[in-house]
Amino acid sequence: MKHPLKIAILLLGLSTLTINEVIPLSSGAKEEPNLILNPSFEFHSFMSHRTGKASDFQSHNVAFWNTEAWGDIEVMRESHVPSTIRPDFSTHNMVAISPGKKMWQFFTLPEAGLAYGDELSLSVLGYQNGANQLKSAIKVMKADSEDGEWSPKDFGMRDSRSFPKHARGELVVAKEYSASMEDTGTINIFVEHATIVGKASVGNKSSSEDINTFGIQVEFENLSSSDTVWVYAPKLTVNGASQNKTLTSREMTPNYRYIPRTVQKLWKGEPIHIIVMGSSIDRGSANPPMYLYDEDPDSETYKQPLSGDLFDAEKVGRPDLDGYFGQWRHYYSYAGRLKLELMRKFNLTADKICLNFMAADGSSIGESHSGLQQYFSLSLPPDPGLNGHKEGEVWEELYPDLFNRNEGARPDLVIFGSGANEKTDTPDEIAVFEGAIRWIQQNYPNTEFLFSPYQNQGKYTPNTVDLQALSLRYQIPYMDYPKIADDLTRWGNKYSLVPSDGHPQAASHYLWFKQLEKAFECWNPIFSGQAQLQLPERLHANTYGWEGKMVTFDSTSSRIKTNRFIFEDNAINSWGKTDSEPPVPYIDGVKFESRRSSPSYNLRNSMFRHGRTSLGDRHILEIAGENAKLTYVDSKINPNRRFFPVSNPNWNLMGQTIVPFHSEWGAPYGKEKITLKPGKYIEIEVVCTDISVAWVDDPDAGTLEIFVDDQLMRSQACNIGFTDTDKKVNYLENRKGILNLGFGLHKIRVQAKDAAVDVLSLFSYDSRSNLSSERRLTGLAVGGETLEFTRPFKTRPLVICSGDLSVDTENISNTEVKFSGSNGSYIIIGE
């Protein structure tokens, strides 16, 4: 039976005062919130970007709605819809559904503020040529749950473990409420009294009595085999909502504007390269493994695994995907689902989206630093275990257009997902993430980022808040699945999505993907893009140590002394082994933890990594345990570091003699030395923000005095040895940093006191986050002229002269410069 009040509202005329809800012009009862996202079917028609033909009024994709394939629907502005079909009031946009096709929208209960027991009503206007062609449905979606346990080995799989029967495969329909109409022409279909069923038990035990409902799917389907049907103005409401319910119409957030380069490439149909960072969770390593299941509820093999580990494109009827997925876990992961959906949304073929899985089992962001260069350059061949592609393929053949573009195959987008295995420099992991971002920005400028972390019950990993902080600083979109995932545990059994050890199953990956998908939803009117910030001010002091390049040392290198290693600068990633598990790492004599021996060099899995250290100081890694041995160490060199051994001609040696230095640690600070007797010194001028002076500790050594710009900055005793884990005192090379000097020209004097000191070298650093505080003055001058600075520099600036103009460094201060020579131009650089 039709409801007169509802019909009256629809016929009085609708006004789209917002893009999210249809509001009647009549006054009276309070308008019920519409829980459908984008009920006016807003869209962006991107095909004009590719064809050059004017067709802005139509598209085959509607923001926040899904279809099985491009072309299943056509959305159209109402002005272009035949007058015999469109209503006599403004409805904004209308969607034509092709014969046998459907469109749907899924959302979780917490996103809409829904609860078990709530009763929903769905109304939609439409047009059909024949009776019962348009079907409207509300599907209550739950996780799989049956009594008992199962073992993959019973179905021919290798895994012999047993698992609860819940969490197998995709979400399933707990209850469907649907309706259609006999009338032809313009129709108004109502689906009413759709109760959200749900019942969850506690504990990791699967039960057929459970109804682990997590979301709602609104669906419109064309049951005709020949005719097109039309839909418009859908509305989903909660019946008799109590005054305590906080329901509001849902808003569309234009997340796409924060990844403008990537979205524009998708619009144009250009190839893109996406890197997926993260751990085993990101690439879909789950327990039980994420198999291909029989998802037909009428089948005798319903919810049984149908295939082993390797992806088989024929089994899902997608031969076009052959070569592009290595294993089923990649296909069912949140990122694999994203590739498929981007192909659908933007009418792309598989070769247009390179989905490069850098995520690996047991991996952390600290470990990833060793593989950044190889993964980002696609120097590793396609491999299921390495990057989620079929073995034996060739990158250039899989993605020919990617390699033919002007910028080459470099990544366009990096997705940061799970941080479950991090534990690198906790609680300062933000520096490790930020260091990776800044390395990428330095080596691949304008690469965009998306944060889509995984979090189980709001307590699985601490670094979701780190990504939130980086989101603010770098203007990176943050897709908040952690909040949704936590809210979902309020309803269904938490184990029905994550049955074993924290790894999410396919249905959970689907829920995760649905949040990430929102970053790519586009509609008119388009919001202006907001480019992500490139190398802004750093969030954390330790970031500088993580953003440089890696240098690899193996066990044959003199830099590794069996189980000990002196850092290059501030961060290391290491591999090694002991006969007693696990190896026990020490940094500068402080004990840490490792998971296990990892002797083989692996770009995504290591034994131990560390970077919470002070700039410019010597840092020593040791591995303790029975027959402890370091096999490889990757050590970071900080950006913009310069090395000045005592043999460098910039030193003023004051007549001191250089002699060879023999180091048992591989001479990280130089192979030559000068022995300064008490009162003797050497000098050098460097352009930098920070310095580090290296010397040799000796029980008979004196004190090293370090002057910067004629001010004593450090008096360092040089007769203190390093006590290693074997309780042996080692007298070896050492260094200390003098920091925050300000960018500019600095005169360094190194002088011995009390007794002789062996000096090796000096390191200088430019640790500025960017050049935002850099000042430059340019002009013409003549010899003898003194230029006074209107505003003093932070320290002595660098002065560059050309022509016949010159300057002596002693004639430069932070307030003025006195030129010499003849006529010429100058550039003055400082802070």
Coordinates of N, CA, C and O in Angstrom, one line a residue, residues 51 61 66 126 193 204 209 231 285 291 305 333 349 436 500 572 590 765 786 791 793:
T51 N 38.8 11.7 -24.2 CA 38.3 11.7 -25.6 C 38.3 13.1 -26.2 O 38.3 13.2 -27.4
N61 N 29.8 6.0 -13.7 CA 30.2 5.8 -12.3 C 29.6 6.9 -11.4 O 29.6 8.1 -11.8
N66 N 28.5 1.4 -6.1 CA 29.3 0.4 -6.8 C 28.5 -0.4 -7.8 O 27.3 -0.5 -7.7
G126 N 11.5 5.6 -9.5 CA 12.1 5.0 -10.6 C 11.1 5.0 -11.8 O 10.0 5.5 -11.8
H193 N 9.9 -2.0 7.2 CA 10.0 -2.9 8.3 C 11.3 -3.8 8.2 O 11.2 -5.0 8.4
N204 N 36.2 -17.0 21.0 CA 36.6 -17.4 19.6 C 36.0 -18.8 19.3 O 36.7 -19.8 19.1
E209 N 24.2 -20.0 15.6 CA 23.1 -19.2 16.2 C 23.6 -17.7 16.1 O 22.7 -16.8 16.2
V231 N 16.4 5.0 -11.8 CA 16.2 5.2 -10.4 C 16.6 6.6 -10.0 O 17.5 7.2 -10.7
S285 N 48.2 -11.8 4.5 CA 48.7 -13.1 5.1 C 47.8 -13.3 6.4 O 47.9 -12.6 7.4
Y291 N 41.8 -18.0 1.2 CA 41.6 -18.8 0.0 C 40.5 -18.2 -0.9 O 39.7 -17.4 -0.4
P305 N 37.1 -23.9 0.6 CA 38.1 -23.4 -0.3 C 38.2 -24.2 -1.6 O 38.1 -25.4 -1.6
S333 N 43.2 -8.9 -0.5 CA 43.7 -7.8 0.4 C 42.9 -6.5 0.1 O 42.4 -6.3 -1.0
T349 N 42.2 -0.8 -17.7 CA 42.7 -2.2 -17.8 C 43.7 -2.5 -16.7 O 44.3 -1.5 -16.1
A436 N 61.0 7.8 6.2 CA 60.6 7.1 4.9 C 59.9 8.1 3.9 O 60.2 8.1 2.7
S500 N 42.2 -15.4 14.3 CA 43.5 -16.0 14.8 C 44.6 -14.9 14.8 O 44.8 -14.3 13.7
I572 N 70.4 2.3 11.8 CA 70.9 1.0 11.2 C 69.8 0.0 11.1 O 68.8 0.1 11.8
V590 N 73.5 -0.2 25.9 CA 72.1 -0.3 26.4 C 71.4 -1.5 25.7 O 71.5 -1.6 24.5
Y765 N 77.1 18.9 8.8 CA 75.7 18.5 8.3 C 74.9 19.8 8.1 O 75.1 20.8 8.7
T786 N 81.8 48.2 2.5 CA 81.2 47.5 3.6 C 79.7 47.5 3.5 O 79.1 48.5 3.4
R791 N 68.9 43.4 8.6 CA 68.6 42.5 9.7 C 69.7 41.5 9.9 O 70.1 40.8 8.9
F793 N 72.0 38.2 10.4 CA 71.8 36.8 10.1 C 72.0 36.1 11.5 O 72.6 36.6 12.4

